[in-house]
GROMACS .gro file of C-alpha atoms in nm:
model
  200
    1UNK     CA    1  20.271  11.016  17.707
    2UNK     CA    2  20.373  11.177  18.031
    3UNK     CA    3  20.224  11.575  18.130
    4UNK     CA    4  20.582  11.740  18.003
    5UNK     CA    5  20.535  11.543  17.683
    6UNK     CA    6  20.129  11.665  17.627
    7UNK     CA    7  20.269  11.998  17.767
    8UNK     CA    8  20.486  12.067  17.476
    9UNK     CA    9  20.233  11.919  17.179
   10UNK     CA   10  20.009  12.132  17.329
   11UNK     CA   11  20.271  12.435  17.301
   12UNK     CA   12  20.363  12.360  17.002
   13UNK     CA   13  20.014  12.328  16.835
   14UNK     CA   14  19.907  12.666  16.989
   15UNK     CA   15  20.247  12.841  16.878
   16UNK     CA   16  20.208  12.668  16.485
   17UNK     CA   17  19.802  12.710  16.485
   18UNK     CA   18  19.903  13.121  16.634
   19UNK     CA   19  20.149  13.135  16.368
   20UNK     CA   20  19.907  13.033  16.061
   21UNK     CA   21  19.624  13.256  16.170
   22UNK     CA   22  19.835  13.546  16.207
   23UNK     CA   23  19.980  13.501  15.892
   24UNK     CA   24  19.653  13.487  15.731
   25UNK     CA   25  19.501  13.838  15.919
   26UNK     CA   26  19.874  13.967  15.793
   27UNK     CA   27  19.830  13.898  15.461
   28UNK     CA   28  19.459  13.964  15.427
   29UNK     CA   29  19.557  14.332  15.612
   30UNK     CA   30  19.793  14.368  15.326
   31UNK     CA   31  19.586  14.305  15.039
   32UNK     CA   32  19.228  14.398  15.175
   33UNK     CA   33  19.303  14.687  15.409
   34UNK     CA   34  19.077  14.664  15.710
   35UNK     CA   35  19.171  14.767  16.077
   36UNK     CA   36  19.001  14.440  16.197
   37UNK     CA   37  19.224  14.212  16.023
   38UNK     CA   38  19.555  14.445  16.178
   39UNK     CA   39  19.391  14.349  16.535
   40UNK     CA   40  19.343  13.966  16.494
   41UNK     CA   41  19.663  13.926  16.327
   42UNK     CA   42  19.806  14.104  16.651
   43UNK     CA   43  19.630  13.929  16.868
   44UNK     CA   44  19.756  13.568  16.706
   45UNK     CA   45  20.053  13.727  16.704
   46UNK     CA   46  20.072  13.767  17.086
   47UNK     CA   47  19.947  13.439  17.103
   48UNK     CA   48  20.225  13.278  16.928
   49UNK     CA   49  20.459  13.551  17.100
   50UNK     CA   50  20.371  13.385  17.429
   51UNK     CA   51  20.359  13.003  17.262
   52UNK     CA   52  20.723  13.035  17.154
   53UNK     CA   53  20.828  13.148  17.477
   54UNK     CA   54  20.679  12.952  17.717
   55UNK     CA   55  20.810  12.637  17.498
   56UNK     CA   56  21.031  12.455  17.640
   57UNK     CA   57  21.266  12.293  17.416
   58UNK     CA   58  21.357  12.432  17.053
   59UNK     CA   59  21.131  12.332  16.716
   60UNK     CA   60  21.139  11.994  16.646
   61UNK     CA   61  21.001  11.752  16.386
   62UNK     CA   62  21.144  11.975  16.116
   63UNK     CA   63  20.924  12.240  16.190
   64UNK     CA   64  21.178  12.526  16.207
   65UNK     CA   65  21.163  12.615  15.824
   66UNK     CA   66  20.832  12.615  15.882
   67UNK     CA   67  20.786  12.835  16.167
   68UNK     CA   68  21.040  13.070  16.011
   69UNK     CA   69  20.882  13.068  15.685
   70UNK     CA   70  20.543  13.196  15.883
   71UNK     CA   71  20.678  13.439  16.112
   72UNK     CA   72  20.905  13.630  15.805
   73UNK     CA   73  20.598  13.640  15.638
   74UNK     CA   74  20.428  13.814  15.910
   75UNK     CA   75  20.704  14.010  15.952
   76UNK     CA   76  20.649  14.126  15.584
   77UNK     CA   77  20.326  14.198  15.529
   78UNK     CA   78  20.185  14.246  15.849
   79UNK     CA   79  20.416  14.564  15.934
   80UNK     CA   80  20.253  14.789  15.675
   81UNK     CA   81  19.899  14.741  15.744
   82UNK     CA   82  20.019  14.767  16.154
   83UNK     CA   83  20.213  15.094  16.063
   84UNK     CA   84  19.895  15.224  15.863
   85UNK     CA   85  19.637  15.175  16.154
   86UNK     CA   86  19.880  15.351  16.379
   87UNK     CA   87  19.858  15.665  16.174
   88UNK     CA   88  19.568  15.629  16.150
   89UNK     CA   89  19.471  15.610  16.511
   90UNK     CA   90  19.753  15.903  16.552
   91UNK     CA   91  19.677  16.155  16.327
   92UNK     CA   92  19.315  16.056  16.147
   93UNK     CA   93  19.282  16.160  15.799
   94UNK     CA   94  19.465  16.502  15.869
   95UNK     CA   95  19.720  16.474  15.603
   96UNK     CA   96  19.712  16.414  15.234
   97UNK     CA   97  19.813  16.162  15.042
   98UNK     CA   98  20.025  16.178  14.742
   99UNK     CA   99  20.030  16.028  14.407
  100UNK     CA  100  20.350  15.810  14.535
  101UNK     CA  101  20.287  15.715  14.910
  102UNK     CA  102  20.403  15.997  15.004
  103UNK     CA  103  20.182  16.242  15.214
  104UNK     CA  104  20.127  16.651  15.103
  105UNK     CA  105  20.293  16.912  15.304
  106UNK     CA  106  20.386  17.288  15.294
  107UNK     CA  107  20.686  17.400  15.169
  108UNK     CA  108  20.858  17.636  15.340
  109UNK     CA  109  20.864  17.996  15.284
  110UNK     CA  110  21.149  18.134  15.150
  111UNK     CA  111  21.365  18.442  15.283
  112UNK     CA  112  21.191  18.667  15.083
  113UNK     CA  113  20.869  18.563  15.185
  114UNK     CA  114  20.918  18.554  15.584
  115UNK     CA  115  21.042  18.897  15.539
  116UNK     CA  116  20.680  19.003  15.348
  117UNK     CA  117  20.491  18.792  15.605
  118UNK     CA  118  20.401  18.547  15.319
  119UNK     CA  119  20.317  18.229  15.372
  120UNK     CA  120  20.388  17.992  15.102
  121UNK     CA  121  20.108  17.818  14.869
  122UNK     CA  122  20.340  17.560  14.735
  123UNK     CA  123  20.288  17.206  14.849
  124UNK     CA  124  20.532  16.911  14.724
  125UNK     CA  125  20.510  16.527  14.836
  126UNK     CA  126  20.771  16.434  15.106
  127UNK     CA  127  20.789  16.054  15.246
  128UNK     CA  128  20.759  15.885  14.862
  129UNK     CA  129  20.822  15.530  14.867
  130UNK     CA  130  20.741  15.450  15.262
  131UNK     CA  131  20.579  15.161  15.148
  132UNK     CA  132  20.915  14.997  14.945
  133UNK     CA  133  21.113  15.150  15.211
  134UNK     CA  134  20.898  14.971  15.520
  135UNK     CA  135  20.923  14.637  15.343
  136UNK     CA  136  21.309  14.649  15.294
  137UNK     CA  137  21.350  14.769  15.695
  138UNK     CA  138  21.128  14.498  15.810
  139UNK     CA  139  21.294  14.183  15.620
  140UNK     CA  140  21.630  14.376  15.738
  141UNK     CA  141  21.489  14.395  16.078
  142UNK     CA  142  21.335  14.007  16.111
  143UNK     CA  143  21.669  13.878  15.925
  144UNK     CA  144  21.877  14.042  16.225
  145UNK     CA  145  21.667  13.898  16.513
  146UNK     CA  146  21.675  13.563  16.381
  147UNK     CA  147  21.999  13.563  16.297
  148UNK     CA  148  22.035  13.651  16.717
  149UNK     CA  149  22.182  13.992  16.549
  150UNK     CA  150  21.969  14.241  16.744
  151UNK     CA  151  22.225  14.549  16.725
  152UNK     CA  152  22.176  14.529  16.336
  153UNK     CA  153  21.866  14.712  16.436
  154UNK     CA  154  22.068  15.029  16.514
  155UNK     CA  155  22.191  15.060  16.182
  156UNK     CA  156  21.862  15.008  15.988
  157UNK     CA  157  21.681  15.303  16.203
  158UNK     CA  158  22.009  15.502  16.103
  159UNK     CA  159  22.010  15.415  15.746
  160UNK     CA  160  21.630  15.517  15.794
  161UNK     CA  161  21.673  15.821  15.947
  162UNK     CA  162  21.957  15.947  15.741
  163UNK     CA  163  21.780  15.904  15.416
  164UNK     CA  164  21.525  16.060  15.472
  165UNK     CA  165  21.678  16.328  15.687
  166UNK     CA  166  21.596  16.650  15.449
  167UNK     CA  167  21.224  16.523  15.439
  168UNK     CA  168  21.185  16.570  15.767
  169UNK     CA  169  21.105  16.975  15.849
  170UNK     CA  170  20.767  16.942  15.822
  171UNK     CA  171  20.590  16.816  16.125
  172UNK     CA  172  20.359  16.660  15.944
  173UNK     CA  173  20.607  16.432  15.804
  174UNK     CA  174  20.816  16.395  16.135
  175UNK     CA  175  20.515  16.255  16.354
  176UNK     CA  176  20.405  16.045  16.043
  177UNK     CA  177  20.821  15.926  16.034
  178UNK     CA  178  20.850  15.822  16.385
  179UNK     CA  179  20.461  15.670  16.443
  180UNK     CA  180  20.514  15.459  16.105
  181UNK     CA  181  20.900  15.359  16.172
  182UNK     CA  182  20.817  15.226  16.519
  183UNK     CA  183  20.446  15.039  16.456
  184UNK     CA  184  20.672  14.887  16.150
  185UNK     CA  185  20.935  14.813  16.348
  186UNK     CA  186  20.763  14.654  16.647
  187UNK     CA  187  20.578  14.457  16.415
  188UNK     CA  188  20.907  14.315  16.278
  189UNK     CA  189  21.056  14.263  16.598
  190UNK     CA  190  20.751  14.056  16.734
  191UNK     CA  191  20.733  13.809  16.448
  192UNK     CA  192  21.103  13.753  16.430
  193UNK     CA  193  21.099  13.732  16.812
  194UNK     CA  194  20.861  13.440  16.804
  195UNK     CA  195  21.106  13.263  16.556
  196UNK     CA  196  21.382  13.333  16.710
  197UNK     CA  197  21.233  13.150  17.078
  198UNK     CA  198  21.109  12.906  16.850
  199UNK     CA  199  21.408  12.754  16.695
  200UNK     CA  200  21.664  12.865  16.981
   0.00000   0.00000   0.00000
Protein backbone atom coordinates (compact mmCIF):
# COMPACT_ATOMS: atom_id res chain seq x y z
CA UNK A 1 0.00 0.00 0.00
CA UNK A 2 1.62 3.17 -1.20
CA UNK A 3 1.28 6.81 1.19
CA UNK A 4 -1.77 8.14 -1.27
CA UNK A 5 -3.41 4.77 -0.70
CA UNK A 6 -2.93 4.87 3.54
CA UNK A 7 -3.69 8.63 2.98
CA UNK A 8 -7.19 8.08 1.89
CA UNK A 9 -8.10 4.91 4.46
CA UNK A 10 -6.95 7.13 6.83
CA UNK A 11 -9.43 9.97 5.45
CA UNK A 12 -11.92 7.96 5.08
CA UNK A 13 -11.90 6.30 8.59
CA UNK A 14 -11.68 9.77 10.27
CA UNK A 15 -14.58 11.23 7.97
CA UNK A 16 -16.95 7.71 8.71
CA UNK A 17 -15.66 7.42 12.57
CA UNK A 18 -16.55 11.82 12.59
CA UNK A 19 -19.70 10.98 11.00
CA UNK A 20 -20.94 8.18 13.64
CA UNK A 21 -19.96 10.16 16.68
CA UNK A 22 -21.66 13.15 15.57
CA UNK A 23 -24.59 11.40 14.85
CA UNK A 24 -24.69 9.95 18.19
CA UNK A 25 -24.08 13.63 20.25
CA UNK A 26 -27.03 14.68 17.53
CA UNK A 27 -29.33 12.35 18.51
CA UNK A 28 -28.54 12.14 22.21
CA UNK A 29 -28.93 16.35 22.03
CA UNK A 30 -32.32 15.59 20.66
CA UNK A 31 -33.67 13.26 23.04
CA UNK A 32 -31.65 14.17 26.30
CA UNK A 33 -31.21 17.93 25.96
CA UNK A 34 -27.81 18.90 27.25
CA UNK A 35 -25.54 21.78 25.83
CA UNK A 36 -22.54 19.35 26.07
CA UNK A 37 -23.81 16.89 23.72
CA UNK A 38 -24.73 20.18 21.05
CA UNK A 39 -20.77 20.91 21.40
CA UNK A 40 -19.30 17.38 20.73
CA UNK A 41 -21.66 16.71 18.06
CA UNK A 42 -20.26 20.08 16.54
CA UNK A 43 -17.07 19.41 17.08
CA UNK A 44 -17.33 15.74 15.18
CA UNK A 45 -19.10 17.55 12.96
CA UNK A 46 -16.18 19.85 11.99
CA UNK A 47 -14.18 16.96 12.06
CA UNK A 48 -15.95 15.16 9.42
CA UNK A 49 -16.54 18.71 7.73
CA UNK A 50 -12.79 18.82 7.22
CA UNK A 51 -12.50 14.73 6.53
CA UNK A 52 -14.85 15.03 3.54
CA UNK A 53 -13.03 17.79 2.16
CA UNK A 54 -9.66 17.11 2.34
CA UNK A 55 -10.62 13.54 0.66
CA UNK A 56 -9.46 13.06 -2.28
CA UNK A 57 -11.48 10.94 -4.41
CA UNK A 58 -15.41 10.41 -3.94
CA UNK A 59 -16.95 7.50 -1.38
CA UNK A 60 -16.12 4.30 -2.35
CA UNK A 61 -16.73 0.71 -1.22
CA UNK A 62 -20.45 1.45 -1.19
CA UNK A 63 -20.17 3.73 1.50
CA UNK A 64 -22.16 6.64 0.02
CA UNK A 65 -25.66 5.43 1.36
CA UNK A 66 -23.99 5.20 4.25
CA UNK A 67 -22.39 8.44 4.69
CA UNK A 68 -25.61 10.04 3.48
CA UNK A 69 -27.73 8.12 5.70
CA UNK A 70 -25.41 9.66 8.74
CA UNK A 71 -25.04 13.10 7.72
CA UNK A 72 -29.22 13.53 6.97
CA UNK A 73 -29.53 12.28 10.22
CA UNK A 74 -27.41 14.86 11.68
CA UNK A 75 -28.90 17.17 9.67
CA UNK A 76 -32.24 16.21 11.41
CA UNK A 77 -31.84 16.02 14.74
CA UNK A 78 -28.88 17.82 15.43
CA UNK A 79 -30.37 21.32 14.10
CA UNK A 80 -32.89 21.65 16.92
CA UNK A 81 -30.83 21.03 19.86
CA UNK A 82 -27.98 23.52 17.86
CA UNK A 83 -30.84 26.14 17.33
CA UNK A 84 -31.89 25.72 21.13
CA UNK A 85 -28.34 26.37 22.65
CA UNK A 86 -28.11 29.39 20.44
CA UNK A 87 -31.06 30.97 22.12
CA UNK A 88 -30.06 30.09 24.74
CA UNK A 89 -26.64 31.59 24.70
CA UNK A 90 -28.57 34.74 22.93
CA UNK A 91 -31.23 35.61 24.96
CA UNK A 92 -30.99 33.28 28.41
CA UNK A 93 -34.20 32.35 29.87
CA UNK A 94 -35.75 35.90 29.10
CA UNK A 95 -38.75 34.72 27.30
CA UNK A 96 -41.53 32.33 28.07
CA UNK A 97 -42.40 29.38 26.81
CA UNK A 98 -45.73 28.33 25.63
CA UNK A 99 -47.87 25.37 25.91
CA UNK A 100 -47.05 24.69 21.98
CA UNK A 101 -43.31 25.68 21.36
CA UNK A 102 -44.15 28.73 20.96
CA UNK A 103 -42.65 31.52 23.26
CA UNK A 104 -45.12 34.34 25.32
CA UNK A 105 -45.18 37.83 24.14
CA UNK A 106 -47.20 41.11 24.50
CA UNK A 107 -49.80 41.90 22.39
CA UNK A 108 -50.01 45.05 21.15
CA UNK A 109 -52.04 47.82 22.36
CA UNK A 110 -54.77 48.76 20.51
CA UNK A 111 -55.77 52.39 19.17
CA UNK A 112 -57.76 53.01 21.96
CA UNK A 113 -55.30 52.13 24.35
CA UNK A 114 -52.14 54.15 22.91
CA UNK A 115 -54.42 57.03 22.96
CA UNK A 116 -55.15 56.38 27.07
CA UNK A 117 -51.43 55.59 27.53
CA UNK A 118 -52.42 51.93 28.27
CA UNK A 119 -50.33 49.37 27.91
CA UNK A 120 -51.81 46.10 27.16
CA UNK A 121 -51.98 43.01 29.74
CA UNK A 122 -52.83 40.51 27.11
CA UNK A 123 -50.18 38.00 26.20
CA UNK A 124 -50.84 35.26 23.33
CA UNK A 125 -48.20 32.54 22.05
CA UNK A 126 -46.50 33.54 18.71
CA UNK A 127 -43.79 31.05 17.01
CA UNK A 128 -46.13 27.63 17.67
CA UNK A 129 -44.81 24.74 15.97
CA UNK A 130 -40.90 25.94 15.52
CA UNK A 131 -40.02 22.66 16.36
CA UNK A 132 -42.22 20.77 13.24
CA UNK A 133 -41.39 23.73 11.27
CA UNK A 134 -37.29 23.43 11.95
CA UNK A 135 -37.42 19.75 11.09
CA UNK A 136 -39.28 20.22 7.69
CA UNK A 137 -36.61 23.33 6.74
CA UNK A 138 -33.70 21.26 7.65
CA UNK A 139 -34.53 17.89 5.58
CA UNK A 140 -35.59 20.67 2.83
CA UNK A 141 -32.35 22.32 3.37
CA UNK A 142 -29.85 18.96 3.48
CA UNK A 143 -32.05 17.46 0.45
CA UNK A 144 -31.02 20.69 -1.66
CA UNK A 145 -27.27 20.60 -0.88
CA UNK A 146 -26.96 17.10 -1.69
CA UNK A 147 -28.82 17.19 -4.46
CA UNK A 148 -25.85 20.12 -5.52
CA UNK A 149 -29.23 22.40 -5.39
CA UNK A 150 -27.91 25.15 -3.12
CA UNK A 151 -30.31 28.08 -4.45
CA UNK A 152 -33.26 25.86 -3.14
CA UNK A 153 -32.10 27.43 0.05
CA UNK A 154 -33.54 30.82 -0.99
CA UNK A 155 -36.87 29.60 -1.23
CA UNK A 156 -37.06 27.65 2.09
CA UNK A 157 -35.88 30.95 4.17
CA UNK A 158 -38.75 32.66 2.02
CA UNK A 159 -41.35 30.11 2.60
CA UNK A 160 -40.00 30.62 6.29
CA UNK A 161 -40.19 34.03 6.49
CA UNK A 162 -43.46 34.51 4.78
CA UNK A 163 -45.33 32.22 7.04
CA UNK A 164 -44.60 33.42 9.73
CA UNK A 165 -44.53 37.02 8.67
CA UNK A 166 -47.57 38.42 11.00
CA UNK A 167 -45.76 36.70 14.04
CA UNK A 168 -43.11 38.70 13.77
CA UNK A 169 -43.87 42.42 15.58
CA UNK A 170 -42.73 41.46 18.64
CA UNK A 171 -39.04 41.65 19.15
CA UNK A 172 -39.04 39.04 21.21
CA UNK A 173 -40.12 36.79 18.55
CA UNK A 174 -37.98 38.48 15.72
CA UNK A 175 -34.48 37.93 17.52
CA UNK A 176 -35.75 34.40 18.61
CA UNK A 177 -36.83 34.01 14.43
CA UNK A 178 -33.58 34.95 13.00
CA UNK A 179 -31.04 33.34 15.95
CA UNK A 180 -33.14 29.93 15.61
CA UNK A 181 -33.55 30.03 11.60
CA UNK A 182 -29.81 30.53 11.11
CA UNK A 183 -28.19 28.03 14.08
CA UNK A 184 -30.89 25.56 12.25
CA UNK A 185 -29.89 26.35 9.13
CA UNK A 186 -26.11 26.25 9.49
CA UNK A 187 -26.52 23.11 11.12
CA UNK A 188 -28.24 21.73 7.98
CA UNK A 189 -25.90 23.15 5.68
CA UNK A 190 -22.79 21.60 7.51
CA UNK A 191 -24.03 18.03 7.58
CA UNK A 192 -25.28 18.05 4.05
CA UNK A 193 -22.02 19.80 3.11
CA UNK A 194 -19.97 16.91 4.38
CA UNK A 195 -22.16 14.55 2.17
CA UNK A 196 -22.18 16.36 -0.51
CA UNK A 197 -17.81 16.43 -0.60
CA UNK A 198 -18.21 13.01 0.31
CA UNK A 199 -19.93 11.41 -2.54
CA UNK A 200 -18.97 14.21 -5.22
Amino acid sequence: MNLVDLADVMTWSALLLALIAATAFSVLAYLRPRRSYVWFAAGTLGIALLAAATASAPAQFGLAPLVTILGLTIALFGGSPAAATALDLAMGGTVAPGLHGGIIVAEKPSASEERQGIASTKRREVLRGGLTIGVLERIATAGAIVAGFPEALAIVVAVKGVGRFTELEAPEARERFIIGTFASLIWASAAALVVHLAIR
